[in-house]
Coordinates of C-alpha atoms and ligand atoms in Angstrom, one line a residue:
X1 CA 0.0 0.0 0.0
X2 CA 1.2 3.5 -0.6
X3 CA 1.0 6.7 1.4
X4 CA -1.2 9.3 -0.2
X5 CA -1.9 13.0 0.7
X6 CA -5.5 14.0 0.5
X7 CA -6.6 17.6 0.5
X8 CA -9.3 18.6 2.9
X9 CA -10.7 21.8 4.4
X10 CA -11.2 23.0 7.9
X11 CA -14.3 21.9 9.8
X12 CA -16.3 24.0 12.2
X13 CA -17.6 23.0 15.6
X14 CA -15.1 20.3 16.4
X15 CA -14.1 21.6 19.9
X16 CA -13.8 18.7 22.4
X17 CA -16.0 19.0 25.5
X18 CA -16.0 17.6 29.0
X19 CA -14.7 14.3 27.7
X20 CA -13.8 14.0 24.0
X21 CA -15.7 15.2 20.9
X22 CA -19.2 13.9 20.3
X23 CA -21.3 14.5 17.2
X24 CA -24.1 12.8 15.3
X25 CA -22.7 9.7 13.5
X26 CA -23.7 11.3 10.1
X27 CA -21.4 14.2 10.9
X28 CA -18.4 11.8 11.3
X29 CA -19.4 9.9 8.2
X30 CA -19.5 13.0 6.1
X31 CA -16.5 14.9 7.4
X32 CA -12.8 14.1 7.7
X33 CA -11.0 15.3 10.6
X34 CA -7.4 14.2 11.1
X35 CA -5.9 16.9 13.3
X36 CA -5.5 14.5 16.2
X37 CA -2.3 12.9 15.2
X38 CA -0.6 16.2 14.6
X39 CA -1.6 17.5 18.0
X40 CA -0.4 14.2 19.6
X41 CA 2.9 14.6 17.9
X42 CA 3.2 18.2 19.0
X43 CA 2.5 17.3 22.7
X44 CA 5.1 14.5 22.4
X45 CA 7.8 17.1 21.9
X46 CA 7.4 17.1 18.1
X47 CA 8.3 13.5 17.8
X48 CA 5.8 11.1 16.1
X49 CA 4.4 8.6 18.6
X50 CA 5.9 5.1 18.5
X51 CA 3.0 3.1 19.9
X52 CA -0.7 4.0 20.0
X53 CA -3.8 2.0 21.1
X54 CA -7.0 2.3 19.1
X55 CA -10.3 0.8 20.4
X56 CA -13.9 1.7 20.7
X57 CA -17.1 0.9 22.7
X58 CA -18.6 -1.1 19.8
X59 CA -21.1 1.4 18.7
X60 CA -22.2 1.8 15.1
X61 CA -19.3 3.0 12.9
X62 CA -16.7 1.5 15.4
X63 CA -15.0 -0.7 12.9
X64 CA -15.1 1.7 10.0
X65 CA -13.4 4.4 12.2
X66 CA -10.8 2.0 13.4
X67 CA -9.8 1.1 9.8
X68 CA -9.6 4.8 8.8
X69 CA -7.5 5.7 11.9
X70 CA -5.2 2.7 11.5
X71 CA -4.4 3.9 8.0
X72 CA -3.8 7.5 9.0
X73 CA -1.6 6.5 12.0
X74 CA 0.5 4.2 9.7
X75 CA 0.8 6.9 7.0
X76 CA 2.0 9.3 9.7
X77 CA 4.7 6.9 10.8
X78 CA 3.3 5.4 14.1
X79 CA 5.3 2.2 14.3
X80 CA 3.0 0.1 16.5
X81 CA -0.8 0.3 16.4
X82 CA -2.5 -1.9 19.0
X83 CA -6.1 -2.8 18.4
X84 CA -8.0 -5.2 20.5
X85 CA -9.4 -8.3 18.8
X86 CA -12.9 -7.3 17.5
X87 CA -12.1 -3.7 18.1
X88 CA -14.0 -3.3 21.4
X89 CA -12.6 -2.2 24.7
X90 CA -14.0 -0.1 27.6
X91 CA -12.4 3.2 28.4
X92 CA -10.7 2.1 31.6
X93 CA -9.3 -1.0 29.9
X94 CA -7.6 1.3 27.3
X95 CA -6.2 3.3 30.1
X96 CA -4.8 0.1 31.6
X97 CA -3.2 -0.9 28.3
X98 CA -1.5 2.4 28.1
X99 CA -0.2 2.2 31.7
X100 CA 0.8 -1.5 31.7
X101 CA 1.4 -3.0 28.3
X102 CA 5.0 -3.6 27.3
X103 CA 6.1 -4.5 23.8
X104 CA 5.7 -8.2 24.5
X105 CA 2.3 -8.1 26.3
X106 CA 1.6 -7.8 30.0
X107 CA 3.4 -5.6 32.4
X108 CA 3.2 -3.9 35.8
X109 CA 1.6 -0.5 36.3
X110 CA 4.0 2.2 35.0
X111 CA 5.7 -0.1 32.6
X112 CA 3.4 0.6 29.7
X113 CA 5.0 1.8 26.5
X114 CA 2.1 3.3 24.5
X115 CA 2.2 7.0 24.3
X116 CA -1.4 7.5 23.5
X117 CA -4.8 5.9 23.1
X118 CA -7.8 6.7 20.9
X119 CA -11.2 5.6 22.2
X120 CA -14.0 5.7 19.8
X121 CA -17.0 6.4 22.0
X122 CA -19.7 8.9 22.8
X123 CA -19.8 7.2 26.2
X124 CA -23.3 7.3 27.7
X125 CA -24.9 8.9 24.6
X126 CA -27.1 6.6 22.4
X127 CA -25.5 5.0 19.4
X128 CA -26.6 4.1 15.8
X129 CA -26.7 5.7 12.4
X130 CA -29.0 8.4 13.7
X131 CA -27.4 8.8 17.1
X132 CA -24.0 9.8 18.4
X133 CA -20.4 8.8 17.7
X134 CA -17.3 10.3 19.4
X135 CA -13.6 10.2 20.1
X136 CA -11.7 10.5 23.3
X137 CA -7.9 10.8 23.4
X138 CA -5.8 9.6 26.3
X139 CA -2.2 10.6 26.8
X140 CA 0.9 8.6 27.8
X141 CA 0.0 8.0 31.5
X142 CA -3.5 6.8 30.4
X143 CA -5.2 10.0 31.4
X144 CA -7.8 11.9 29.3
X145 CA -6.2 14.7 27.2
X146 CA -6.0 18.0 29.2
X147 CA -7.4 21.3 28.1
X148 CA -4.2 22.5 26.5
X149 CA -4.2 19.4 24.2
X150 CA -7.9 19.8 23.3
X151 CA -7.6 23.5 22.6
X152 CA -4.6 22.9 20.3
X153 CA -6.5 20.2 18.6
X154 CA -9.4 22.5 18.1
X155 CA -7.2 25.2 16.5
X156 CA -5.8 22.6 14.1
X157 CA -9.2 21.6 13.0
X158 CA -9.8 25.2 11.8
X159 CA -6.6 25.2 9.8
X160 CA -6.2 21.7 8.4
X161 CA -5.7 21.6 4.6
X162 CA -4.5 18.0 4.0
X163 CA -3.9 14.7 5.7
X164 CA -1.9 11.6 5.0
X165 CA -3.4 8.2 4.7
X166 CA -2.8 4.8 2.9
X167 CA -4.7 3.5 0.0
X168 CA -4.9 0.0 1.4
X169 CA -7.6 -2.7 2.1
X170 CA -9.1 -3.0 5.5
X171 CA -7.8 -5.5 8.1
X172 CA -9.7 -8.3 9.7
X173 CA -10.2 -7.4 13.3
X174 CA -11.7 -10.8 14.1
X175 CA -8.4 -12.6 13.5
X176 CA -6.6 -14.3 16.4
X177 CA -4.9 -12.3 19.1
X178 CA -1.3 -11.7 18.1
X179 CA -2.1 -11.3 14.4
X180 CA 0.1 -8.7 12.8
X181 CA -0.6 -6.6 9.7
X182 CA 2.3 -4.8 8.2
X183 CA 0.7 -1.6 6.8
X184 CA 3.9 0.1 5.7
X185 CA 7.5 -1.1 5.9
X186 CA 7.8 0.7 9.3
X187 CA 4.2 0.5 10.7
X188 CA 2.3 -2.5 11.8
X189 CA -1.0 -3.3 13.5
X190 CA -1.0 -5.9 16.2
X191 CA -4.3 -7.4 17.5
X192 CA -4.0 -7.5 21.3
X193 CA -5.9 -9.3 24.0
X194 CA -8.5 -6.8 25.3
X195 CA -8.6 -8.3 28.8
X196 CA -5.0 -9.0 29.9
X197 CA -3.8 -5.7 31.1
X198 CA -7.1 -4.5 32.6
X199 CA -7.5 -7.8 34.5
X200 CA -4.0 -7.4 35.9
X201 CA -5.0 -3.9 37.0
X202 CA -8.2 -5.1 38.8
X203 CA -6.3 -8.0 40.4
X204 CA -3.8 -5.5 41.8
X205 CA -6.7 -3.8 43.6
X206 CA -8.9 -6.6 44.9
X207 CA -8.7 -10.1 46.5
X208 CA -10.2 -12.2 43.7
X209 CA -10.0 -15.4 45.7
X210 CA -11.8 -13.8 48.7
X211 CA -14.5 -12.3 46.5
X212 CA -15.0 -15.6 44.8
X213 CA -15.5 -17.3 48.1
X214 CA -18.0 -14.6 49.2
X215 CA -20.0 -14.4 46.0
X216 CA -20.4 -18.2 45.9
X217 CA -22.3 -18.2 49.2
X218 CA -25.8 -19.5 48.4
X219 CA -27.4 -16.4 49.9
X220 CA -25.4 -14.0 47.6
X221 CA -27.0 -13.1 44.4
X222 CA -26.1 -10.2 42.0
X223 CA -27.5 -8.6 38.9
X224 CA -25.3 -6.7 36.5
X225 CA -26.7 -4.7 33.6
X226 CA -24.1 -4.1 30.8
X227 CA -26.5 -2.0 28.7
X228 CA -25.0 -3.7 25.7
X229 CA -21.9 -1.5 26.1
X230 CA -18.2 -2.2 26.0
X231 CA -18.2 -2.9 29.7
X232 CA -20.4 -6.0 29.1
X233 CA -17.7 -8.3 27.9
X234 CA -15.4 -7.3 30.7
X235 CA -18.1 -7.9 33.2
X236 CA -18.7 -11.4 31.8
X237 CA -15.0 -12.1 32.0
X238 CA -14.7 -10.9 35.6
X239 CA -18.0 -11.9 37.1
X240 CA -18.6 -15.2 35.4
X241 CA -15.2 -16.5 34.2
X242 CA -13.1 -15.2 37.2
X243 CA -15.5 -15.1 40.1
X244 CA -17.7 -18.0 39.0
X245 CA -21.1 -16.3 39.0
X246 CA -23.9 -17.8 36.9
X247 CA -24.9 -16.3 33.5
X248 CA -28.2 -15.3 35.2
X249 CA -26.2 -12.6 37.1
X250 CA -25.8 -10.8 33.7
X251 CA -28.3 -8.8 31.7
X252 CA -27.7 -7.0 28.4
X253 CA -24.1 -8.2 28.4
X254 CA -23.5 -8.5 24.7
X255 CA -22.1 -5.3 23.1
X256 CA -24.4 -4.1 20.3
X257 CA -23.9 -1.2 17.7
X258 CA -27.1 0.5 18.9
X259 CA -27.0 -0.6 22.5
X260 CA -30.2 -2.5 21.8
X261 CA -31.9 0.8 21.2
X262 CA -31.3 1.9 24.8
X263 CA -29.7 5.0 26.2
X264 CA -26.6 3.5 27.7
X265 CA -26.5 5.7 30.8
X266 CA -26.7 3.8 34.0
X267 CA -29.1 5.9 36.0
X268 CA -32.6 5.3 37.6
X269 CA -34.3 6.3 34.4
X270 CA -32.3 4.5 31.7
X271 CA -31.5 1.4 33.7
X272 CA -35.2 0.9 34.4
X273 CA -35.3 -2.9 34.2
X274 CA -32.4 -3.3 36.6
X275 CA -33.9 -0.7 38.9
X276 CA -37.2 -2.7 38.9
X277 CA -35.5 -6.0 39.4
X278 CA -33.7 -4.5 42.4
X279 CA -37.0 -3.7 44.0
X280 CA -36.8 0.1 43.3
X281 CA -39.0 2.8 41.9
X282 CA -37.8 5.3 39.4
X283 CA -37.2 7.9 42.1
X284 CA -34.8 5.5 43.9
X285 CA -37.1 4.6 46.7
X286 CA -38.0 1.0 47.7
X287 CA -41.0 -0.6 46.1
X288 CA -42.7 -1.8 49.2
X289 CA -44.8 -4.4 47.4
X290 CA -41.6 -6.4 46.7
X291 CA -40.2 -8.8 49.3
X292 CA -36.6 -7.6 49.8
X293 CA -35.4 -11.1 50.7
X294 CA -36.1 -12.3 47.2
X295 CA -34.0 -9.7 45.6
X296 CA -30.3 -9.7 44.6
X297 CA -28.0 -8.5 47.3
X298 CA -26.0 -6.4 44.8
X299 CA -27.2 -4.7 41.6
X300 CA -25.0 -2.7 39.2
X301 CA -24.9 -1.2 35.7
X302 CA -22.2 0.3 33.4
X303 CA -22.5 2.8 30.6
X304 CA -21.7 2.5 26.9
X305 CA -17.9 2.7 27.3
X306 CA -17.8 1.0 30.7
X307 CA -16.5 3.9 32.8
X308 CA -19.7 4.7 34.7
X309 CA -21.4 2.7 37.4
X310 CA -24.7 2.4 39.2
X311 CA -24.8 0.6 42.5
X312 CA -27.9 -0.7 44.3
X313 CA -28.7 -3.1 47.0
X314 CA -32.0 -5.0 47.6
X315 CA -34.6 -2.2 47.5
X316 CA -31.9 0.4 47.9
X317 CA -30.2 2.9 45.6
X318 CA -26.7 4.3 46.4
X319 CA -26.2 7.7 45.0
X320 CA -22.8 8.1 43.3
X321 CA -21.7 10.8 45.8
X322 CA -22.6 8.5 48.7
X323 CA -20.8 5.6 47.0
X324 CA -17.6 7.6 47.0
X325 CA -17.9 8.6 50.6
X326 CA -18.6 5.0 51.7
X327 CA -15.7 3.6 49.6
X328 CA -13.5 6.2 51.3
X329 CA -14.7 5.3 54.8
X330 CA -14.4 1.6 54.2
X331 CA -11.0 1.6 52.5
X332 CA -9.8 -1.2 54.8
X333 CA -12.1 -3.5 52.9
X334 CA -10.2 -2.8 49.6
X335 CA -6.8 -4.5 49.5
X336 CA -5.4 -1.8 47.1
X337 CA -5.9 0.8 49.8
X338 CA -5.6 -1.3 53.0
X339 CA -2.3 -2.8 52.0
X340 CA -0.8 0.7 51.8
X341 CA -2.3 1.8 55.1
X342 CA -5.1 3.9 53.6
X343 CA -5.7 6.7 51.2
X344 CA -3.2 9.6 50.5
X345 CA -5.8 11.7 48.8
X346 CA -9.4 11.9 47.5
X347 CA -11.1 14.2 45.0
X348 CA -14.5 14.9 43.8
X349 CA -16.0 17.1 41.1
X350 CA -17.5 20.3 42.4
X351 CA -21.2 19.4 41.7
X352 CA -20.8 16.1 43.6
X353 CA -22.1 16.2 47.2
X354 CA -19.9 17.0 50.1
X355 CA -20.5 13.5 51.6
X356 CA -16.9 12.6 50.7
X357 CA -15.5 15.8 52.3
X358 CA -17.0 14.9 55.7
X359 CA -15.4 11.4 55.7
X360 CA -12.1 12.8 54.4
X361 CA -12.0 15.4 57.1
X362 CA -12.9 12.9 59.9
X363 CA -10.1 10.6 58.7
X364 CA -7.5 13.3 58.0
X365 CA -7.3 12.7 54.2
X366 CA -6.6 15.6 51.9
X367 CA -9.7 16.2 49.8
X368 CA -9.7 18.1 46.4
X369 CA -12.7 19.7 44.6
X370 CA -12.2 19.9 40.8
X371 CA -14.2 20.9 37.8
X372 CA -16.4 18.3 36.1
X373 CA -14.5 15.8 34.0
X374 CA -12.0 13.1 34.7
X375 CA -9.1 15.0 33.1
X376 CA -8.8 17.1 36.3
X377 CA -8.1 14.1 38.5
X378 CA -5.3 12.9 36.3
X379 CA -2.8 15.6 37.4
X380 CA -3.6 15.1 41.0
X381 CA -3.0 11.4 40.8
X382 CA 0.3 11.7 38.9
X383 CA 1.9 14.2 41.2
X384 CA 4.0 13.5 44.3
X385 CA 4.2 17.2 45.0
X386 CA 0.5 17.7 45.6
X387 CA 0.7 15.5 48.7
X388 CA 3.7 17.0 50.5
X389 CA 6.1 14.7 48.7
X390 CA 4.2 11.5 49.5
X391 CA 3.6 9.1 46.6
X392 CA 0.4 10.0 44.8
X393 CA -1.4 6.7 45.4
X394 CA -3.5 5.3 46.8
X395 CA -6.1 7.8 45.6
X396 CA -9.9 7.7 45.2
X397 CA -11.9 10.1 43.1
X398 CA -15.4 10.4 41.6
X399 CA -18.3 12.4 40.3
X400 CA -22.0 12.6 41.0
X401 CA -22.5 11.5 37.4
X402 CA -22.0 7.8 38.2
X403 CA -18.3 7.9 37.9
X404 CA -15.9 6.4 40.5
X405 CA -12.3 5.4 40.3
X406 CA -8.8 5.3 41.7
X407 CA -5.2 5.5 40.7
X408 CA -5.1 1.9 39.3
X409 CA -5.9 3.6 35.9
X410 CA -6.5 7.2 34.9
X411 CA -10.2 6.9 34.0
X412 CA -13.3 6.3 35.9
X413 CA -13.9 2.6 36.0
X414 CA -17.4 1.0 36.2
X415 CA -16.3 -2.5 37.1
X416 CA -13.8 -1.3 39.7
X417 CA -16.7 0.4 41.5
X418 CA -18.7 -2.9 41.4
X419 CA -15.7 -4.9 42.8
X420 CA -15.2 -2.2 45.5
X421 CA -18.8 -2.6 46.7
X422 CA -18.5 -6.3 46.6
X423 CA -15.4 -6.0 48.8
X424 CA -17.3 -3.8 51.2
X425 CA -20.1 -6.3 51.4
X426 CA -17.8 -9.2 51.8
X427 CA -15.9 -7.5 54.7
X428 CA -19.2 -6.5 56.4
X429 CA -20.3 -10.1 56.3
X430 CA -17.1 -11.7 57.6
X431 CA -18.2 -14.1 60.3
X432 CA -21.9 -14.1 59.2
X433 CA -22.7 -17.8 59.0
X434 CA -24.8 -19.4 56.4
X435 CA -28.5 -19.2 57.3
X436 CA -27.9 -15.9 59.2
X437 CA -29.1 -12.9 57.3
X438 CA -26.4 -11.0 55.3
X439 CA -25.6 -7.4 56.2
X440 CA -27.2 -5.5 53.3
X441 CA -26.2 -2.5 51.3
X442 CA -29.1 -0.7 52.9
X443 CA -27.7 -1.4 56.4
X444 CA -24.2 -0.4 55.5
X445 CA -25.3 3.0 54.0
X446 CA -27.8 3.9 56.7
X447 CA -25.2 3.2 59.4
X448 CA -22.9 5.5 57.5
X449 CA -25.6 8.3 57.5
X450 CA -26.3 7.8 61.2
X451 CA -22.6 8.4 61.8
X452 CA -21.8 11.3 59.4
X453 CA -25.2 12.7 58.5
X454 CA -26.9 12.4 55.1
X455 CA -26.4 14.5 52.1
X456 CA -29.6 14.3 50.2
X457 CA -28.7 14.6 46.5
X458 CA -30.3 14.6 43.1
X459 CA -29.9 16.1 39.7
X460 CA -32.5 17.6 37.3
X461 CA -31.5 17.6 33.6
X462 CA -33.2 19.9 31.0
X463 CA -32.1 18.3 27.7
X464 CA -32.5 19.7 24.3
X465 CA -32.9 23.3 25.4
X466 CA -32.1 26.0 22.8
X467 CA -28.6 27.2 23.3
X468 CA -29.7 30.8 23.5
X469 CA -32.2 30.2 26.4
X470 CA -29.7 28.0 28.2
X471 CA -27.1 30.7 28.1
X472 CA -29.8 33.2 29.2
X473 CA -30.5 31.2 32.3
X474 CA -26.8 31.1 33.2
X475 CA -26.3 34.8 32.4
X476 CA -29.3 35.7 34.6
X477 CA -27.9 33.7 37.6
X478 CA -24.5 35.3 37.1
X479 CA -25.7 38.8 37.0
X480 CA -28.5 38.6 39.6
X481 CA -26.9 36.5 42.3
X482 CA -23.2 36.0 42.1
X483 CA -21.3 38.3 44.4
X484 CA -24.5 39.6 46.0
X485 CA -24.6 40.5 49.7
X486 CA -26.2 37.7 51.8
X487 CA -28.4 40.1 53.5
X488 CA -30.2 40.9 50.2
X489 CA -32.4 37.8 50.1
X490 CA -35.4 36.9 52.1
X491 CA -36.5 33.5 53.2
X492 CA -39.5 31.9 51.5
X493 CA -42.5 30.5 53.4
X494 CA -40.7 27.3 54.1
X495 CA -37.8 29.2 55.6
X496 CA -35.4 28.5 52.8
X497 CA -33.0 31.4 52.3
X498 CA -30.4 32.2 49.7
X499 CA -27.3 33.2 51.5
X500 CA -24.9 33.7 48.6
X501 CA -23.8 32.7 45.2
X502 CA -20.5 32.1 43.4
X503 CA -19.1 30.9 40.1
X504 CA -16.7 28.0 40.5
X505 CA -13.2 28.3 39.1
X506 CA -10.2 26.1 39.7
X507 CA -6.5 26.4 39.9
X508 CA -4.8 23.1 39.4
X509 CA -2.5 22.6 42.4
X510 CA 0.0 20.7 40.3
X511 CA 0.6 22.8 37.2
X512 CA -1.1 26.0 38.2
X513 CA -3.4 26.1 35.2
X514 CA -6.7 27.9 35.7
X515 CA -10.1 26.9 34.5
X516 CA -13.0 29.3 35.0
X517 CA -16.8 29.3 34.6
X518 CA -17.2 25.8 35.9
X519 CA -20.6 26.1 37.4
X520 CA -22.8 28.6 39.3
X521 CA -23.4 27.8 42.9
X522 CA -26.4 29.1 45.0
X523 CA -25.9 28.5 48.7
X524 CA -29.0 28.3 50.9
X525 CA -29.8 28.0 54.6
X526 CA -32.8 25.9 55.6
X527 CA -35.2 26.7 58.4
X528 CA -33.4 24.0 60.5
X529 CA -30.1 26.0 60.0
X530 CA -28.7 23.2 57.9
X531 CA -26.9 24.2 54.7
X532 CA -28.3 23.4 51.2
X533 CA -26.9 24.1 47.7
X534 CA -28.1 24.2 44.2
X535 CA -25.6 24.2 41.3
X536 CA -26.3 25.1 37.6
X537 CA -24.0 24.0 34.8
X538 CA -24.3 23.5 31.1
X539 CA -23.4 20.1 29.8
X540 CA -20.3 19.7 27.7
X541 CA -21.0 16.2 26.3
X542 CA -24.1 16.8 24.1
X543 CA -24.1 16.6 20.4
X544 CA -26.8 19.1 19.6
X545 CA -28.7 21.8 21.5
X546 CA -27.9 22.5 25.2
X547 CA -28.5 20.6 28.4
X548 CA -28.9 22.5 31.7
X549 CA -28.0 20.5 34.7
X550 CA -29.3 21.5 38.1
X551 CA -27.6 19.7 41.1
X552 CA -29.5 19.7 44.4
X553 CA -28.0 19.0 47.8
X554 CA -28.9 19.4 51.3
X555 CA -27.4 18.1 54.6
X556 CA -29.4 16.4 57.3
X557 CA -27.8 15.4 60.5
X558 CA -30.8 14.0 62.2
X559 CA -31.0 10.3 61.5
X560 CA -34.8 10.1 62.2
X561 CA -35.2 12.1 59.0
X562 CA -32.8 10.1 56.8
X563 CA -35.5 7.7 55.6
X564 CA -36.9 9.9 52.9
X565 CA -36.4 9.6 49.2
X566 CA -34.0 12.2 47.9
X567 CA -36.2 13.8 45.2
X568 CA -38.9 14.2 47.8
X569 CA -36.5 15.7 50.3
X570 CA -35.2 18.1 47.8
X571 CA -38.5 19.1 46.1
X572 CA -39.0 22.3 48.0
X573 CA -35.4 23.4 47.5
X574 CA -35.8 22.7 43.8
X575 CA -38.9 24.8 43.5
X576 CA -37.3 27.7 45.3
X577 CA -34.3 27.6 43.0
X578 CA -36.3 27.2 39.8
X579 CA -38.4 30.2 40.7
X580 CA -35.3 32.3 41.5
X581 CA -33.6 31.6 38.3
X582 CA -36.8 31.9 36.2
X583 CA -36.3 28.5 34.6
X584 CA -39.8 28.2 33.1
X585 CA -40.0 31.8 32.0
X586 CA -36.7 31.6 30.1
X587 CA -36.8 28.0 28.7
X588 CA -40.5 27.3 28.5
X589 CA -39.9 24.1 30.4
X590 CA -42.0 23.3 33.3
X591 CA -40.3 20.0 34.2
X592 CA -36.9 18.4 33.7
X593 CA -36.3 15.7 31.1
X594 CA -34.7 13.4 33.6
X595 CA -34.2 13.3 37.4
X596 CA -31.4 11.2 38.6
Ligands
VG1_1 C1 -21.0 14.5 32.0 C2 -20.9 14.4 33.4 C3 -19.4 14.4 33.9 C4 -18.6 13.3 33.2 C5 -18.8 13.5 31.7 C6 -18.2 12.3 30.9 O1 -20.4 15.8 31.5 O2 -21.6 15.4 34.1 O3 -19.4 14.3 35.3 O4 -17.3 13.4 33.5 O5 -20.2 13.5 31.4 O6 -18.7 11.1 31.3 P1 -21.4 17.0 31.2 O7 -20.4 18.1 30.7 O8 -22.3 16.6 30.1 O9 -22.1 17.4 32.4 V1 -18.6 9.8 30.2 O10 -19.1 8.4 30.9 O11 -19.8 10.4 29.1 O12 -17.2 9.9 29.5
CO2 CO1 -18.7 6.8 29.8

């Protein structure tokens, strides 16, 4: 095959958002955008990358895109292109390959030789010819590309005039692992085992033998919803092949190009069947008509690219913010942390609840609050300096948007969260004999609340709002409330009073870079004197229109009032905030699209 130069022209609107670049599939099919490899080379000190991983979440257009990218990488002189057999890998698994894979296969964390990874995914967005496709880029430590990288990339898309590719036939991705395709005299594709490095990463975190023993108890049952995403096949490998669970523990665990028509976002709305089978209602409360003893002990779901997680117990939903706080408080149940004497640091995104902060403070662990998006955690995890010279690991981080993870990779990791919860359950049930009732997820979480107080939390999403009205809402909040004196506002009838507002900006403690306009925060005081907060942000992952996210949170110390469903406990606060910001007047929406 020969290298050819094809002329092209700049493309508008290709600025990556919170996590990669997402567009309607038809946009990708019609346009050619090859600025990525130039940007990667620039960020690699002007040297072409030697080894790059390319994989996708299996959505429609996955294999076509892999073929195109392989040709472009080879034509630009990348020597080794690693593609998983069948082309499908979850986002955390790609991160594990970058961090661990050596030229001859497996390796320890930190030994990986790939300098970059391209993940073809629009993550939790639906897939198919009429839906979304996207690209995420990960750098040499396995972390999502930072803002400097994505801005450079964006500028290049506005200047591009030509790109290099090969005029060659496609390659067969279903060939055996280890198959090599010599695309040019100096560039070859190798089909790699998708599981090996990721499995090594998980095994470095958890006690697989112990978990196998616990989950084989006759009174343990679990249900995992793969939502037909990339995480599915990893879940089968781990839960069934490694831990010996029955096939019946899995649902929707075969990757499909359109995710079986579902919206592969593991929340109470889109994982509705799992939610029902866990004895829950769509608002996260228990369906009292179901006998809890007949339900699985643990329920979980992952998103399209396997980096998100939903965790539930029998008739009990764990909010992602609580999940993080509980993993932090129970770190001794997780060998990865316990073996190193605990956590050196934790971090959460700003809109996530402060449940984590409370535990971190009680346990003397430094806690960072970052803007939304995993790229901000990467720096913290990779720096010894940010923790007074201590090694960066062990580190725990997460987001309210069903993302949880640690320093075993540099992405959020859906399956890691599932195994973390399994470990917590296993530890809580040490010494509980067969025939005795198992300590449940519900008991573990309610005990936690009794000790630390509960942060009621939920999120309203207004999807598909016109960009102009969405911006108007944000501008109005900024100009009306931010910086105002707390004495200006009066309490409403229920005694809820706005006490201040601010716009979140962040200075990275490691490299000093600043990021501004990361969310508008309205701080309230309730009649009880307890604090409450409402945050507004515009989504950076949509492919058309705008999504307004409203994050609601209130703290309740009194355990006699913990037994309420979150949307109910937050309804009054939501109404107050919506009225203040004139949501309905500005957007003509009288209800959110989704409440999670
Ligand atoms: C959303 C979430 C954010 C998450 C991002 C990527 O971003 O809010 O917390 O990191 O998706 O998740 P936004 O800008 O739409 O609010 V994934 O699983 O789509 O990579
Ligand atoms: Co995702």
